[in-house]
Amino acid sequence: MTSSLRILFTPSSSSRRYGRWLHSRSFSEFAFPKPHRAIATSSTLYFSAKSDRWASLPAMISKEVINHSELTELHDESDFEMLASSNNDLLSVCGFGSLLSERSARSTFPDLVNFRVARLNGFRRIFAHVSPGFFARGIAKPETLRKELLNYGKWRFCWTHREEISGLSVEPCEGENLIVTVFEIHRSEIPSYIKREIEYRFLAVFPETLDGTPFTNPAVLCASYSDEEFLQIRCKGSKEMFFKQYGQYNIHKIWRDDVFPCRVYLRHCLLAAKSLSDVAYNNFLDHTFLADRKTTIREYLATTGSGIMEEEPPESVKARYGG
């Protein structure tokens, strides 16, 4: 008979060569060689974030966290409950895409309160994961009809294997900043919220007001995840569970670097940002990237993504994806 032990670590001071992490209960210190870009290849931390940005959840809730750029991962429903318990049974949620629109946010969270604008430092938006919802609603485009100019001056239409199927997440990125929204939902909505956003990594972060004042309570942010973690943690290692959620749409990998935004959804997010303010709209254009992590949405719309804003969504989803 074998058993396993789940050890949670939070970071302490770091050096150029070694990252030092503290066990969350005993505060014993461990040292390990720091991998490239602080990606832990043999643990459950697969996304890029400086090791000194991590903090324990109890410290964050008790206001012991002085550096508001520190991150805390929420692993299960009890972590969400802990956040809500410290805020009068209300959970703060951070919106960065379609939730930039209050109308869109209320279509998902009808009873939300205190909808407001904020800034989140140290993150960028990224269109880098495949969303099964786009397939279910008929707006995913695994292949796209593209018009191209031939050498002799004539146009032709051709099918190209450019998969316009990705949704939006965020990931840590030094020097970047996002205009976001923050609002509160009731504690009773936590289970449905987790279920709906199951493919993401949940982080507790501290946004700030537009004049630079940090929030006193952390907000939940849906960040990029990894297929390895999703299978082992969300699906409990069961490939059958993974197939039940994604296999019917022929999705074998969720987090990718070779996909493009779902056109209807990208338009929806841009309209949501524009409804918030011109500042939010331009922030979305310049701080949101394709899966290559190089091309901004502004650049994409000026080239191969041109025409997206002029395309009306299908009648069946017009109300949902109308900004």
mmCIF file of C-alpha atoms in Angstrom:
data_model
loop_
_atom_site.group_PDB
_atom_site.id
_atom_site.type_symbol
_atom_site.label_atom_id
_atom_site.label_comp_id
_atom_site.label_asym_id
_atom_site.label_seq_id
_atom_site.Cartn_x
_atom_site.Cartn_y
_atom_site.Cartn_z
ATOM 1 C CA MET A 1 0.000 0.000 0.000
ATOM 2 C CA THR A 2 1.347 3.404 -0.945
ATOM 3 C CA SER A 3 0.331 6.873 0.066
ATOM 4 C CA SER A 4 1.209 10.346 -1.106
ATOM 5 C CA LEU A 5 1.868 13.573 0.743
ATOM 6 C CA ARG A 6 0.853 16.912 -0.700
ATOM 7 C CA ILE A 7 3.302 19.598 0.402
ATOM 8 C CA LEU A 8 2.463 23.253 -0.120
ATOM 9 C CA PHE A 9 5.217 25.818 -0.213
ATOM 10 C CA THR A 10 5.257 29.594 -0.147
ATOM 11 C CA PRO A 11 8.300 31.593 -1.169
ATOM 12 C CA SER A 12 10.657 33.422 1.105
ATOM 13 C CA SER A 13 13.724 35.341 0.046
ATOM 14 C CA SER A 14 15.326 34.361 -3.239
ATOM 15 C CA SER A 15 18.727 34.669 -4.816
ATOM 16 C CA ARG A 16 20.065 34.586 -8.334
ATOM 17 C CA ARG A 17 20.670 30.865 -8.237
ATOM 18 C CA TYR A 18 18.295 29.436 -5.649
ATOM 19 C CA GLY A 19 14.636 29.959 -4.849
ATOM 20 C CA ARG A 20 13.790 29.399 -1.180
ATOM 21 C CA TRP A 21 10.319 28.193 -0.229
ATOM 22 C CA LEU A 22 8.680 27.770 3.156
ATOM 23 C CA HIS A 23 6.427 24.869 4.071
ATOM 24 C CA SER A 24 3.038 26.414 4.860
ATOM 25 C CA ARG A 25 2.725 24.729 8.271
ATOM 26 C CA SER A 26 6.195 24.125 9.672
ATOM 27 C CA PHE A 27 7.933 27.056 7.946
ATOM 28 C CA SER A 28 10.911 24.789 7.336
ATOM 29 C CA GLU A 29 13.080 26.162 4.576
ATOM 30 C CA PHE A 30 13.942 24.242 1.413
ATOM 31 C CA ALA A 31 16.293 25.322 -1.354
ATOM 32 C CA PHE A 32 16.224 24.175 -4.952
ATOM 33 C CA PRO A 33 17.970 25.258 -8.162
ATOM 34 C CA LYS A 34 15.841 27.880 -9.873
ATOM 35 C CA PRO A 35 14.793 26.751 -13.384
ATOM 36 C CA HIS A 36 14.580 29.017 -16.402
ATOM 37 C CA ARG A 37 12.013 31.830 -15.914
ATOM 38 C CA ALA A 38 11.075 30.310 -12.553
ATOM 39 C CA ILE A 39 8.984 27.553 -14.110
ATOM 40 C CA ALA A 40 8.929 24.543 -11.816
ATOM 41 C CA THR A 41 9.112 21.664 -14.262
ATOM 42 C CA SER A 42 8.735 18.878 -11.714
ATOM 43 C CA SER A 43 6.132 20.394 -9.387
ATOM 44 C CA THR A 44 2.639 21.736 -9.878
ATOM 45 C CA LEU A 45 3.770 25.288 -10.569
ATOM 46 C CA TYR A 46 3.923 25.446 -14.337
ATOM 47 C CA PHE A 47 3.396 29.091 -15.112
ATOM 48 C CA SER A 48 5.928 31.897 -15.144
ATOM 49 C CA ALA A 49 6.034 34.024 -12.021
ATOM 50 C CA LYS A 50 8.909 35.247 -9.957
ATOM 51 C CA SER A 51 9.301 33.107 -6.872
ATOM 52 C CA ASP A 52 9.191 36.162 -4.600
ATOM 53 C CA ARG A 53 5.664 36.973 -5.786
ATOM 54 C CA TRP A 54 4.034 34.114 -3.893
ATOM 55 C CA ALA A 55 2.343 34.516 -0.491
ATOM 56 C CA SER A 56 0.312 32.246 1.765
ATOM 57 C CA LEU A 57 -3.467 32.629 1.814
ATOM 58 C CA PRO A 58 -3.683 33.145 5.610
ATOM 59 C CA ALA A 59 -1.078 35.900 5.400
ATOM 60 C CA MET A 60 -2.945 37.584 2.564
ATOM 61 C CA ILE A 61 -6.268 37.490 4.408
ATOM 62 C CA SER A 62 -4.798 38.647 7.713
ATOM 63 C CA LYS A 63 -3.304 41.689 5.948
ATOM 64 C CA GLU A 64 0.239 40.503 6.738
ATOM 65 C CA VAL A 65 1.090 40.865 3.055
ATOM 66 C CA ILE A 66 2.816 44.209 2.574
ATOM 67 C CA ASN A 67 3.851 43.685 -1.048
ATOM 68 C CA HIS A 68 0.552 43.774 -2.951
ATOM 69 C CA SER A 69 2.169 42.215 -6.034
ATOM 70 C CA GLU A 70 2.380 38.869 -4.211
ATOM 71 C CA LEU A 71 0.320 35.965 -5.580
ATOM 72 C CA THR A 72 -1.632 33.214 -3.875
ATOM 73 C CA GLU A 73 -3.089 30.201 -5.680
ATOM 74 C CA LEU A 74 -6.525 28.978 -4.619
ATOM 75 C CA HIS A 75 -6.535 25.186 -4.755
ATOM 76 C CA ASP A 76 -10.067 24.212 -3.773
ATOM 77 C CA GLU A 77 -13.435 25.529 -2.643
ATOM 78 C CA SER A 78 -12.268 25.945 0.956
ATOM 79 C CA ASP A 79 -9.745 28.573 -0.184
ATOM 80 C CA PHE A 80 -12.524 30.555 -1.857
ATOM 81 C CA GLU A 81 -14.632 30.197 1.290
ATOM 82 C CA MET A 82 -11.761 31.579 3.345
ATOM 83 C CA LEU A 83 -11.605 34.685 1.169
ATOM 84 C CA ALA A 84 -15.367 35.206 1.385
ATOM 85 C CA SER A 85 -15.385 34.681 5.151
ATOM 86 C CA SER A 86 -12.951 37.565 5.541
ATOM 87 C CA ASN A 87 -15.180 39.874 3.456
ATOM 88 C CA ASN A 88 -18.726 39.555 4.877
ATOM 89 C CA ASP A 89 -19.467 36.422 2.802
ATOM 90 C CA LEU A 90 -18.686 38.252 -0.429
ATOM 91 C CA LEU A 91 -16.079 37.075 -2.936
ATOM 92 C CA SER A 92 -14.308 39.701 -5.050
ATOM 93 C CA VAL A 93 -13.905 38.717 -8.712
ATOM 94 C CA CYS A 94 -11.536 40.317 -11.206
ATOM 95 C CA GLY A 95 -12.824 40.761 -14.785
ATOM 96 C CA PHE A 96 -10.407 41.280 -17.687
ATOM 97 C CA GLY A 97 -12.275 40.249 -20.868
ATOM 98 C CA SER A 98 -16.020 40.083 -21.398
ATOM 99 C CA LEU A 99 -16.494 40.997 -17.711
ATOM 100 C CA LEU A 100 -15.214 44.488 -18.492
ATOM 101 C CA SER A 101 -18.829 45.127 -19.477
ATOM 102 C CA GLU A 102 -21.201 45.438 -16.525
ATOM 103 C CA ARG A 103 -24.055 44.214 -18.710
ATOM 104 C CA SER A 104 -22.045 41.135 -19.679
ATOM 105 C CA ALA A 105 -20.962 40.591 -16.063
ATOM 106 C CA ARG A 106 -24.560 40.745 -14.868
ATOM 107 C CA SER A 107 -25.605 38.193 -17.474
ATOM 108 C CA THR A 108 -23.242 35.767 -15.710
ATOM 109 C CA PHE A 109 -23.602 37.082 -12.140
ATOM 110 C CA PRO A 110 -27.086 38.672 -11.894
ATOM 111 C CA ASP A 111 -26.676 39.522 -8.205
ATOM 112 C CA LEU A 112 -23.198 41.047 -8.314
ATOM 113 C CA VAL A 113 -22.551 44.225 -6.303
ATOM 114 C CA ASN A 114 -20.063 47.091 -6.330
ATOM 115 C CA PHE A 115 -18.966 46.910 -9.974
ATOM 116 C CA ARG A 116 -15.899 49.168 -10.378
ATOM 117 C CA VAL A 117 -12.792 49.804 -12.488
ATOM 118 C CA ALA A 118 -9.284 48.938 -11.292
ATOM 119 C CA ARG A 119 -5.739 48.366 -12.463
ATOM 120 C CA LEU A 120 -3.785 45.109 -12.117
ATOM 121 C CA ASN A 121 -0.017 45.352 -12.364
ATOM 122 C CA GLY A 122 2.348 42.596 -13.468
ATOM 123 C CA PHE A 123 -0.058 40.705 -15.766
ATOM 124 C CA ARG A 124 -0.878 40.483 -19.464
ATOM 125 C CA ARG A 125 -3.874 38.993 -21.278
ATOM 126 C CA ILE A 126 -3.288 36.005 -23.522
ATOM 127 C CA PHE A 127 -5.460 34.114 -26.050
ATOM 128 C CA ALA A 128 -3.865 30.725 -25.507
ATOM 129 C CA HIS A 129 -6.387 28.077 -24.466
ATOM 130 C CA VAL A 130 -9.096 26.159 -26.274
ATOM 131 C CA SER A 131 -12.605 26.712 -24.955
ATOM 132 C CA PRO A 132 -15.166 23.896 -25.409
ATOM 133 C CA GLY A 133 -17.967 26.427 -24.990
ATOM 134 C CA PHE A 134 -17.133 27.958 -28.364
ATOM 135 C CA PHE A 135 -17.598 24.561 -30.014
ATOM 136 C CA ALA A 136 -20.846 23.923 -28.145
ATOM 137 C CA ARG A 137 -22.268 27.266 -29.340
ATOM 138 C CA GLY A 138 -21.028 26.853 -32.896
ATOM 139 C CA ILE A 139 -18.665 29.848 -32.971
ATOM 140 C CA ALA A 140 -15.301 28.024 -32.968
ATOM 141 C CA LYS A 141 -13.544 27.972 -36.348
ATOM 142 C CA PRO A 142 -11.022 25.111 -36.609
ATOM 143 C CA GLU A 143 -10.304 26.225 -40.175
ATOM 144 C CA THR A 144 -10.687 29.720 -41.570
ATOM 145 C CA LEU A 145 -11.545 30.902 -45.067
ATOM 146 C CA ARG A 146 -8.865 33.461 -45.849
ATOM 147 C CA LYS A 147 -8.599 35.922 -48.747
ATOM 148 C CA GLU A 148 -5.078 36.385 -50.094
ATOM 149 C CA LEU A 149 -3.531 38.459 -52.860
ATOM 150 C CA LEU A 150 -1.772 36.530 -55.618
ATOM 151 C CA ASN A 151 1.428 37.696 -57.291
ATOM 152 C CA TYR A 152 -0.395 38.798 -60.444
ATOM 153 C CA GLY A 153 -2.754 41.162 -58.628
ATOM 154 C CA LYS A 154 -5.864 39.001 -58.236
ATOM 155 C CA TRP A 155 -7.553 37.834 -55.038
ATOM 156 C CA ARG A 156 -8.428 34.274 -54.172
ATOM 157 C CA PHE A 157 -10.123 32.582 -51.243
ATOM 158 C CA CYS A 158 -8.496 29.565 -49.667
ATOM 159 C CA TRP A 159 -8.864 27.425 -46.583
ATOM 160 C CA THR A 160 -6.015 27.684 -44.127
ATOM 161 C CA HIS A 161 -5.463 25.634 -40.994
ATOM 162 C CA ARG A 162 -5.616 28.603 -38.631
ATOM 163 C CA GLU A 163 -7.629 27.503 -35.620
ATOM 164 C CA GLU A 164 -9.688 30.448 -34.324
ATOM 165 C CA ILE A 165 -10.819 28.676 -31.185
ATOM 166 C CA SER A 166 -9.076 30.261 -28.206
ATOM 167 C CA GLY A 167 -10.436 32.013 -25.166
ATOM 168 C CA LEU A 168 -8.796 34.554 -22.878
ATOM 169 C CA SER A 169 -6.744 34.240 -19.709
ATOM 170 C CA VAL A 170 -3.992 36.216 -18.013
ATOM 171 C CA GLU A 171 -0.456 35.386 -16.965
ATOM 172 C CA PRO A 172 2.215 37.137 -14.894
ATOM 173 C CA CYS A 173 4.444 39.409 -16.954
ATOM 174 C CA GLU A 174 6.786 41.965 -15.470
ATOM 175 C CA GLY A 175 6.198 45.500 -16.695
ATOM 176 C CA GLU A 176 2.677 44.861 -18.006
ATOM 177 C CA ASN A 177 -0.526 46.254 -16.515
ATOM 178 C CA LEU A 178 -4.225 45.713 -17.183
ATOM 179 C CA ILE A 179 -7.343 47.801 -16.799
ATOM 180 C CA VAL A 180 -9.772 45.400 -15.130
ATOM 181 C CA THR A 181 -13.071 45.426 -13.292
ATOM 182 C CA VAL A 182 -13.737 44.160 -9.799
ATOM 183 C CA PHE A 183 -17.073 43.220 -8.262
ATOM 184 C CA GLU A 184 -18.425 41.016 -5.512
ATOM 185 C CA ILE A 185 -20.523 37.867 -5.711
ATOM 186 C CA HIS A 186 -22.175 36.058 -2.837
ATOM 187 C CA ARG A 187 -20.526 33.110 -1.147
ATOM 188 C CA SER A 188 -23.287 30.788 -2.400
ATOM 189 C CA GLU A 189 -22.143 31.385 -6.010
ATOM 190 C CA ILE A 190 -18.645 29.997 -5.429
ATOM 191 C CA PRO A 191 -19.319 26.366 -6.505
ATOM 192 C CA SER A 192 -20.902 27.369 -9.828
ATOM 193 C CA TYR A 193 -18.125 29.905 -10.434
ATOM 194 C CA ILE A 194 -15.429 27.253 -9.961
ATOM 195 C CA LYS A 195 -17.277 24.771 -12.177
ATOM 196 C CA ARG A 196 -17.740 27.316 -14.972
ATOM 197 C CA GLU A 197 -14.061 28.361 -14.989
ATOM 198 C CA ILE A 198 -12.601 24.929 -14.264
ATOM 199 C CA GLU A 199 -9.802 25.101 -16.861
ATOM 200 C CA TYR A 200 -8.120 28.098 -15.191
ATOM 201 C CA ARG A 201 -5.642 28.551 -12.376
ATOM 202 C CA PHE A 202 -7.307 30.608 -9.646
ATOM 203 C CA LEU A 203 -5.182 33.338 -8.086
ATOM 204 C CA ALA A 204 -5.920 35.783 -5.289
ATOM 205 C CA VAL A 205 -4.465 39.160 -6.281
ATOM 206 C CA PHE A 206 -4.557 42.762 -5.116
ATOM 207 C CA PRO A 207 -5.701 45.169 -7.833
ATOM 208 C CA GLU A 208 -5.439 48.903 -7.233
ATOM 209 C CA THR A 209 -7.553 51.935 -7.996
ATOM 210 C CA LEU A 210 -6.658 53.953 -11.075
ATOM 211 C CA ASP A 211 -4.891 56.469 -8.840
ATOM 212 C CA GLY A 212 -2.665 53.733 -7.410
ATOM 213 C CA THR A 213 -4.294 52.869 -4.080
ATOM 214 C CA PRO A 214 -4.143 49.087 -3.426
ATOM 215 C CA PHE A 215 -7.372 47.269 -2.602
ATOM 216 C CA THR A 216 -7.643 46.086 0.990
ATOM 217 C CA ASN A 217 -9.251 42.756 0.014
ATOM 218 C CA PRO A 218 -7.871 40.334 -2.611
ATOM 219 C CA ALA A 219 -9.857 39.437 -5.739
ATOM 220 C CA VAL A 220 -9.979 36.117 -7.601
ATOM 221 C CA LEU A 221 -8.326 36.082 -11.018
ATOM 222 C CA CYS A 222 -8.598 33.368 -13.714
ATOM 223 C CA ALA A 223 -5.007 32.812 -14.854
ATOM 224 C CA SER A 224 -3.348 30.475 -17.331
ATOM 225 C CA TYR A 225 -2.996 26.839 -16.310
ATOM 226 C CA SER A 226 -1.359 23.775 -17.898
ATOM 227 C CA ASP A 227 -2.658 20.542 -19.374
ATOM 228 C CA GLU A 228 -0.567 18.507 -16.948
ATOM 229 C CA GLU A 229 -2.075 20.211 -13.922
ATOM 230 C CA PHE A 230 -5.578 20.131 -15.344
ATOM 231 C CA LEU A 231 -5.389 16.378 -15.872
ATOM 232 C CA GLN A 232 -3.790 15.568 -12.530
ATOM 233 C CA ILE A 233 -5.638 18.060 -10.322
ATOM 234 C CA ARG A 234 -8.960 18.969 -11.935
ATOM 235 C CA CYS A 235 -9.527 15.525 -13.499
ATOM 236 C CA LYS A 236 -7.876 13.573 -10.638
ATOM 237 C CA GLY A 237 -5.612 11.914 -13.213
ATOM 238 C CA SER A 238 -8.603 10.489 -15.106
ATOM 239 C CA LYS A 239 -8.329 10.686 -18.884
ATOM 240 C CA GLU A 240 -11.967 9.599 -19.036
ATOM 241 C CA MET A 241 -12.976 12.728 -17.129
ATOM 242 C CA PHE A 242 -10.896 14.860 -19.490
ATOM 243 C CA PHE A 243 -12.510 13.229 -22.526
ATOM 244 C CA LYS A 244 -15.997 13.777 -21.095
ATOM 245 C CA GLN A 245 -15.397 17.520 -21.004
ATOM 246 C CA TYR A 246 -13.252 18.005 -24.110
ATOM 247 C CA GLY A 247 -13.021 14.831 -26.185
ATOM 248 C CA GLN A 248 -16.437 15.263 -27.806
ATOM 249 C CA TYR A 249 -15.056 18.393 -29.507
ATOM 250 C CA ASN A 250 -11.838 16.640 -30.566
ATOM 251 C CA ILE A 251 -9.841 18.735 -28.090
ATOM 252 C CA HIS A 252 -6.748 16.855 -26.956
ATOM 253 C CA LYS A 253 -4.769 19.804 -25.614
ATOM 254 C CA ILE A 254 -6.196 22.878 -23.849
ATOM 255 C CA TRP A 255 -3.276 25.267 -23.342
ATOM 256 C CA ARG A 256 -1.495 25.928 -26.630
ATOM 257 C CA ASP A 257 0.769 28.419 -28.384
ATOM 258 C CA ASP A 258 -0.520 27.872 -31.927
ATOM 259 C CA VAL A 259 -4.176 28.939 -31.721
ATOM 260 C CA PHE A 260 -5.936 32.202 -32.554
ATOM 261 C CA PRO A 261 -8.802 34.027 -30.832
ATOM 262 C CA CYS A 262 -12.361 32.943 -31.450
ATOM 263 C CA ARG A 263 -13.512 35.798 -33.662
ATOM 264 C CA VAL A 264 -16.943 36.267 -32.078
ATOM 265 C CA TYR A 265 -15.481 36.212 -28.585
ATOM 266 C CA LEU A 266 -12.648 38.638 -29.383
ATOM 267 C CA ARG A 267 -15.156 41.102 -30.824
ATOM 268 C CA HIS A 268 -17.286 40.653 -27.696
ATOM 269 C CA CYS A 269 -14.320 41.438 -25.411
ATOM 270 C CA LEU A 270 -13.327 44.491 -27.427
ATOM 271 C CA LEU A 271 -16.876 45.873 -27.296
ATOM 272 C CA ALA A 272 -16.924 45.228 -23.557
ATOM 273 C CA ALA A 273 -13.668 47.141 -23.114
ATOM 274 C CA LYS A 274 -14.922 49.990 -25.285
ATOM 275 C CA SER A 275 -18.126 50.239 -23.246
ATOM 276 C CA LEU A 276 -15.989 50.746 -20.141
ATOM 277 C CA SER A 277 -13.791 53.575 -21.457
ATOM 278 C CA ASP A 278 -11.353 54.530 -24.218
ATOM 279 C CA VAL A 279 -8.513 53.915 -21.756
ATOM 280 C CA ALA A 280 -9.738 50.371 -21.139
ATOM 281 C CA TYR A 281 -10.190 49.778 -24.875
ATOM 282 C CA ASN A 282 -6.648 50.882 -25.733
ATOM 283 C CA ASN A 283 -5.279 48.925 -22.799
ATOM 284 C CA PHE A 284 -6.958 45.803 -24.195
ATOM 285 C CA LEU A 285 -5.511 46.418 -27.664
ATOM 286 C CA ASP A 286 -1.954 46.924 -26.417
ATOM 287 C CA HIS A 287 -1.726 44.573 -23.422
ATOM 288 C CA THR A 288 -3.482 41.528 -24.879
ATOM 289 C CA PHE A 289 -1.467 39.042 -26.920
ATOM 290 C CA LEU A 290 -1.953 36.129 -29.253
ATOM 291 C CA ALA A 291 -0.700 32.739 -28.112
ATOM 292 C CA ASP A 292 2.736 33.558 -29.572
ATOM 293 C CA ARG A 293 3.195 36.106 -26.727
ATOM 294 C CA LYS A 294 4.505 38.592 -29.303
ATOM 295 C CA THR A 295 1.602 39.870 -31.380
ATOM 296 C CA THR A 296 -0.713 42.366 -29.701
ATOM 297 C CA ILE A 297 -4.403 42.446 -30.519
ATOM 298 C CA ARG A 298 -3.937 45.872 -32.079
ATOM 299 C CA GLU A 299 -1.370 44.377 -34.473
ATOM 300 C CA TYR A 300 -3.541 41.324 -35.118
ATOM 301 C CA LEU A 301 -6.593 43.411 -36.066
ATOM 302 C CA ALA A 302 -4.468 45.443 -38.474
ATOM 303 C CA THR A 303 -3.264 42.306 -40.283
ATOM 304 C CA THR A 304 -4.674 38.780 -40.373
ATOM 305 C CA GLY A 305 -7.474 39.590 -37.918
ATOM 306 C CA SER A 306 -8.857 42.451 -39.954
ATOM 307 C CA GLY A 307 -12.625 42.532 -40.371
ATOM 308 C CA ILE A 308 -13.442 40.927 -37.012
ATOM 309 C CA MET A 309 -15.122 44.051 -35.629
ATOM 310 C CA GLU A 310 -17.415 44.246 -38.670
ATOM 311 C CA GLU A 311 -18.657 40.671 -38.311
ATOM 312 C CA GLU A 312 -22.005 40.208 -36.565
ATOM 313 C CA PRO A 313 -22.298 37.153 -34.305
ATOM 314 C CA PRO A 314 -24.790 34.430 -35.262
ATOM 315 C CA GLU A 315 -28.375 35.214 -34.278
ATOM 316 C CA SER A 316 -28.393 32.352 -31.756
ATOM 317 C CA VAL A 317 -25.630 33.963 -29.668
ATOM 318 C CA LYS A 318 -26.078 37.647 -30.508
ATOM 319 C CA ALA A 319 -27.434 38.526 -27.080
ATOM 320 C CA ARG A 320 -24.644 36.660 -25.302
ATOM 321 C CA TYR A 321 -21.792 37.972 -27.425
ATOM 322 C CA GLY A 322 -22.944 41.492 -28.177
ATOM 323 C CA GLY A 323 -20.482 43.271 -25.881
#
